[in-house]
Coordinates of C-alpha atoms in Angstrom, one line a residue:
X1 CA 16.4 1.9 -8.6
X2 CA 18.5 -0.7 -6.8
X3 CA 15.8 -3.3 -6.8
X4 CA 14.3 -2.5 -10.1
X5 CA 16.2 -5.1 -12.1
X6 CA 15.1 -7.9 -9.7
X7 CA 11.6 -7.2 -8.4
X8 CA 11.5 -10.6 -6.8
X9 CA 13.7 -9.0 -4.1
X10 CA 10.9 -6.7 -3.1
X11 CA 9.6 -8.7 -0.2
X12 CA 8.3 -8.3 3.3
X13 CA 6.5 -5.3 4.9
X14 CA 6.2 -2.5 2.4
X15 CA 4.9 0.4 4.5
X16 CA 2.2 2.5 2.8
X17 CA 2.9 5.8 4.6
X18 CA 0.2 8.4 5.1
X19 CA 0.7 11.8 3.4
X20 CA 0.9 14.4 6.1
X21 CA -0.7 17.8 5.7
X22 CA -0.4 20.9 7.8
X23 CA -3.3 22.1 10.0
X24 CA -4.4 24.4 7.2
X25 CA -4.2 21.5 4.6
X26 CA -0.9 22.1 2.8
X27 CA 1.5 19.3 1.9
X28 CA 3.9 18.7 4.8
X29 CA 7.0 17.2 3.3
X30 CA 9.1 17.6 6.5
X31 CA 6.7 15.3 8.4
X32 CA 6.6 12.9 5.4
X33 CA 10.4 12.7 5.4
X34 CA 10.4 12.1 9.2
X35 CA 7.9 9.3 8.8
X36 CA 10.1 7.6 6.2
X37 CA 13.1 7.8 8.5
X38 CA 11.1 6.4 11.4
X39 CA 9.8 3.5 9.2
X40 CA 13.3 2.6 8.2
X41 CA 14.6 2.8 11.8
X42 CA 11.7 0.5 12.8
X43 CA 12.6 -2.1 10.2
X44 CA 10.1 -1.8 7.4
X45 CA 11.3 -3.7 4.4
X46 CA 10.2 -1.1 1.8
X47 CA 8.2 2.1 1.4
X48 CA 5.1 3.0 -0.6
X49 CA 3.4 6.3 -1.0
X50 CA 0.4 7.5 -3.0
X51 CA -1.7 4.4 -2.3
X52 CA -5.2 4.6 -0.7
X53 CA -3.7 5.4 2.7
X54 CA -1.9 8.4 1.2
X55 CA -5.1 10.2 0.0
X56 CA -4.0 10.5 -3.6
X57 CA -7.4 11.5 -4.8
X58 CA -7.3 14.6 -2.7
X59 CA -4.0 15.8 -4.1
X60 CA -2.9 17.4 -7.4
X61 CA -0.6 15.6 -9.7
X62 CA 2.2 18.0 -8.8
X63 CA 1.7 17.4 -5.1
X64 CA 1.9 13.6 -5.6
X65 CA 5.1 14.1 -7.5
X66 CA 6.6 16.2 -4.8
X67 CA 5.7 13.6 -2.2
X68 CA 7.3 10.9 -4.4
X69 CA 10.4 12.9 -4.7
X70 CA 10.7 13.4 -1.0
X71 CA 10.2 9.7 -0.2
X72 CA 12.6 8.6 -3.0
X73 CA 15.3 10.9 -1.5
X74 CA 14.8 9.7 2.0
X75 CA 14.7 6.0 1.0
X76 CA 17.8 6.5 -1.0
X77 CA 17.9 2.9 -2.3
X78 CA 18.2 1.4 1.2
X79 CA 14.9 -0.4 0.8
X80 CA 12.6 -0.8 -2.2
X81 CA 10.4 2.2 -3.1
X82 CA 7.0 1.4 -4.7
X83 CA 5.0 4.6 -5.3
X84 CA 1.4 4.5 -6.3
X85 CA 1.1 6.2 -9.7
X86 CA -2.4 5.4 -10.7
X87 CA -5.3 7.7 -11.3
X88 CA -8.8 7.7 -12.8
X89 CA -7.3 9.4 -15.9
X90 CA -4.8 7.8 -18.2
X91 CA -2.8 10.9 -18.9
X92 CA -2.3 11.5 -15.2
X93 CA -1.3 7.9 -14.7
X94 CA 1.3 8.1 -17.4
X95 CA 2.7 11.3 -16.1
X96 CA 3.0 10.0 -12.5
X97 CA 4.5 6.8 -13.7
X98 CA 7.1 8.6 -15.8
X99 CA 8.1 10.7 -12.7
X100 CA 8.3 7.5 -10.6
X101 CA 10.6 6.0 -13.2
X102 CA 12.7 9.2 -13.3
X103 CA 13.0 9.4 -9.5
X104 CA 14.4 5.8 -9.3
X105 CA 11.3 3.9 -8.1
X106 CA 11.8 0.2 -8.0
X107 CA 8.3 -0.5 -9.3
X108 CA 5.1 1.4 -9.9
X109 CA 1.9 0.5 -8.1
X110 CA -0.9 1.2 -10.5
X111 CA -4.5 1.2 -9.2
X112 CA -7.4 0.0 -11.3
X113 CA -9.0 3.2 -12.6
X114 CA -11.8 4.1 -10.3
X115 CA -15.4 5.3 -10.7
X116 CA -15.8 4.5 -14.4
X117 CA -16.2 0.7 -13.8
X118 CA -14.3 -0.4 -16.9
X119 CA -14.8 -3.9 -18.4
X120 CA -12.1 -6.6 -18.2
X121 CA -11.1 -5.8 -21.8
X122 CA -10.8 -2.1 -20.9
X123 CA -8.7 -3.0 -17.9
X124 CA -6.4 -5.1 -20.1
X125 CA -6.0 -2.2 -22.5
X126 CA -5.4 0.3 -19.7
X127 CA -2.6 -1.8 -18.1
X128 CA -1.2 -2.7 -21.5
X129 CA -0.8 1.0 -22.3
X130 CA 1.0 1.7 -19.1
X131 CA 3.3 -1.4 -19.4
X132 CA 4.2 -0.6 -23.0
X133 CA 5.0 3.0 -22.2
X134 CA 7.5 2.0 -19.5
X135 CA 9.0 -1.3 -20.6
X136 CA 12.0 -1.0 -18.2
X137 CA 9.9 -0.3 -15.1
X138 CA 8.2 -3.2 -13.1
X139 CA 4.5 -2.6 -12.9
X140 CA 2.4 -3.9 -10.0
X141 CA -1.3 -4.0 -10.5
X142 CA -3.3 -2.6 -7.5
X143 CA -6.6 -4.3 -7.0
X144 CA -8.9 -2.6 -4.4
X145 CA -12.5 -3.1 -5.5
X146 CA -13.9 -1.6 -2.3
X147 CA -12.6 1.8 -3.4
X148 CA -12.6 1.5 -7.2
X149 CA -15.9 -0.4 -7.8
X150 CA -14.1 -2.7 -10.2
X151 CA -12.4 -6.1 -9.5
X152 CA -9.7 -7.2 -12.0
X153 CA -10.3 -10.8 -12.7
X154 CA -7.6 -13.5 -12.3
X155 CA -8.0 -14.3 -16.0
X156 CA -7.3 -10.6 -16.9
X157 CA -4.2 -10.5 -14.6
X158 CA -2.9 -13.7 -16.2
X159 CA -3.5 -12.3 -19.7
X160 CA -1.5 -9.2 -18.8
X161 CA 1.3 -11.2 -17.3
X162 CA 1.6 -13.2 -20.5
X163 CA 1.6 -10.1 -22.7
X164 CA 4.0 -7.9 -20.7
X165 CA 7.3 -9.0 -19.0
X166 CA 7.3 -5.9 -16.8
X167 CA 3.9 -6.7 -15.2
X168 CA 5.5 -8.5 -12.4
X169 CA 2.9 -8.6 -9.6
X170 CA -0.2 -7.5 -7.9
X171 CA -1.3 -5.9 -4.6
X172 CA -4.5 -7.7 -3.7
X173 CA -6.8 -5.7 -1.5
X174 CA -9.9 -7.9 -1.6
X175 CA -11.3 -10.0 1.2
X176 CA -12.0 -12.8 -1.3
X177 CA -9.1 -15.0 -0.4
X178 CA -10.0 -17.4 -3.2
X179 CA -9.1 -14.6 -5.5
X180 CA -5.6 -14.5 -4.2
X181 CA -5.1 -18.2 -4.9
X182 CA -6.8 -18.1 -8.3
X183 CA -4.4 -15.3 -9.4
X184 CA -1.3 -17.2 -8.4
X185 CA -2.6 -20.4 -9.9
X186 CA -3.3 -18.7 -13.3
X187 CA -0.3 -16.4 -13.4
X188 CA 2.3 -18.9 -12.0
X189 CA 3.6 -19.1 -8.5
X190 CA 6.6 -16.9 -9.4
X191 CA 4.1 -14.0 -9.9
X192 CA 4.6 -11.5 -7.0
X193 CA 1.7 -10.9 -4.7
X194 CA 1.4 -8.6 -1.7
X195 CA -1.7 -8.4 0.5
X196 CA -3.3 -5.0 1.2
X197 CA -5.8 -6.6 3.6
X198 CA -4.3 -6.5 7.1
X199 CA -5.7 -9.7 8.5
X200 CA -4.9 -11.6 5.3
X201 CA -1.2 -10.6 5.3
X202 CA 0.0 -13.7 7.2
X203 CA -2.3 -16.2 5.5
X204 CA -1.1 -14.9 2.1
X205 CA 2.5 -16.1 2.9
X206 CA 1.2 -19.6 3.3
X207 CA 0.0 -19.8 -0.3
X208 CA 3.0 -18.1 -1.9
X209 CA 2.7 -14.4 -1.4
X210 CA 5.9 -12.3 -1.0
X211 CA 4.7 -9.8 1.6
X212 CA 2.2 -7.1 2.3
X213 CA 1.4 -3.4 1.9
X214 CA -0.4 -3.0 5.2
X215 CA -1.8 0.2 6.6
X216 CA -1.0 -1.3 10.1
X217 CA 2.6 -0.5 9.4
X218 CA 1.8 3.2 9.9
X219 CA 1.3 2.5 13.6
X220 CA 3.3 -0.7 14.3
X221 CA 6.0 -0.9 11.7
X222 CA 8.3 -3.1 13.7
X223 CA 5.5 -5.6 14.6
X224 CA 4.4 -5.9 11.0
X225 CA 7.9 -6.3 9.7
X226 CA 8.8 -8.9 12.4
X227 CA 5.7 -10.9 11.5
X228 CA 7.0 -11.3 7.9
X229 CA 10.6 -12.1 9.1
X230 CA 9.4 -14.7 11.6
X231 CA 7.4 -16.5 9.0
X232 CA 10.2 -16.3 6.4
X233 CA 12.6 -17.8 9.0
X234 CA 10.3 -20.6 9.8
X235 CA 9.2 -19.3 13.2
X236 CA 5.5 -19.7 12.4
X237 CA 4.3 -19.5 16.1
X238 CA 5.9 -16.1 16.6
X239 CA 4.4 -14.9 13.3
X240 CA 1.0 -16.1 14.4
X241 CA 1.4 -14.4 17.8
X242 CA 2.3 -11.1 16.1
X243 CA -0.6 -11.5 13.7
X244 CA -3.1 -11.7 16.6
X245 CA -1.4 -8.9 18.5
X246 CA -2.2 -6.6 15.6
X247 CA -6.0 -7.1 15.7
X248 CA -6.8 -4.1 17.9
X249 CA -4.7 -1.8 15.7
X250 CA -6.3 -3.2 12.6
X251 CA -9.8 -2.4 14.0
X252 CA -8.5 1.0 15.0
X253 CA -7.5 1.9 11.5
X254 CA -11.0 1.5 10.2
X255 CA -13.0 3.0 13.1
X256 CA -13.6 5.8 10.6
X257 CA -12.4 6.1 7.1
X258 CA -8.7 5.3 6.7
X259 CA -6.3 7.1 7.1
X260 CA -8.1 9.5 9.5
X261 CA -7.7 7.3 12.6
X262 CA -4.0 6.5 11.8
X263 CA -3.2 10.2 11.3
X264 CA -4.9 11.1 14.6
X265 CA -2.7 8.6 16.4
X266 CA 0.5 9.6 14.6
X267 CA -0.1 13.3 15.6
X268 CA -0.5 12.4 19.2
X269 CA 2.6 10.3 19.1
X270 CA 4.5 13.3 17.8
X271 CA 5.3 11.6 14.5
X272 CA 3.6 14.1 12.3
X273 CA 2.8 17.7 12.9
X274 CA -0.9 17.4 12.2
X275 CA -3.5 14.7 11.7
X276 CA -5.3 16.8 9.1
X277 CA -7.1 14.9 6.4
X278 CA -8.4 16.6 3.3
X279 CA -12.1 16.6 2.3
X280 CA -14.2 14.7 1.7
X281 CA -12.6 12.9 4.7
X282 CA -12.8 14.4 8.2
X283 CA -10.7 13.9 11.4
X284 CA -12.2 11.4 13.8
X285 CA -15.4 12.3 15.5
X286 CA -15.8 12.3 19.3
X287 CA -17.3 8.9 19.3
X288 CA -14.5 7.7 16.9
X289 CA -11.8 9.1 19.2
X290 CA -13.3 7.3 22.2
X291 CA -13.2 4.0 20.3
X292 CA -9.7 4.7 19.1
X293 CA -8.5 5.2 22.6
X294 CA -10.1 1.9 23.7
X295 CA -8.4 0.0 21.0
X296 CA -5.0 1.7 21.7
X297 CA -5.4 0.5 25.3
X298 CA -6.2 -3.0 24.1
X299 CA -3.2 -2.9 21.8
X300 CA -0.9 -1.9 24.7
X301 CA -2.3 -4.7 26.9
X302 CA -1.5 -7.2 24.1
X303 CA 2.0 -5.9 23.7
X304 CA 2.7 -6.3 27.4

């Protein structure tokens, strides 16, 4: 919880690591720990688990807690730890957030409740309940309407920010870039914002964002981290070059549903024991693998 008291220090590339499973579908904590060690060695500025890339909807609450515990132990306060603790159910969200707080998380990333399509007033009450239950834990709203079927409005975010001191920021995973600016305008430019859209990570920094939680960090953690550092140090040309170098990998991530392509690559690189994804996802199809290999080749050409 080294960064919990000052969440404004949670900046840069926060890597949203995949959750490895064995070939038969069990949770593979050894591979998860190894991934975290690799991420730290490659320069990622923080670690997140349990977000969309981590397949939380395909895991039990106990499995999610076990994964959080492993990541918290490996991270060991060297960089910020932001676990995803949201669920479609309030009781599960509260239990997961309580465990994150106990494990020393620096902030909790709480997704908008999915499937039910709550109103803005319902979202306000949902986040108010979570924030009031854990007043000493920074809460980061996670807005990803493509997966949840609900978009938290800038006005609702601002209302929550005014009502709760521990609602400190938002991870925006929407391609509506005006939404980013509206949230910061209404909440104040000291409100913390991370991009979850890979190709909006660099643009967000220009309007006041503090970093990104980008799935691309699963495959190119050093490049993603260096992009942030270059921009923060004023080397905007290098940041721009790195941004464009990531394009093939960003396309690769979504050849089929994320995180299946990333896991396929990680297994072949020997970074996880298996690329298994749990149903309803499937490992990449033959056509998907062909395209993944084409994009990997393009990525290598860009890197050289």
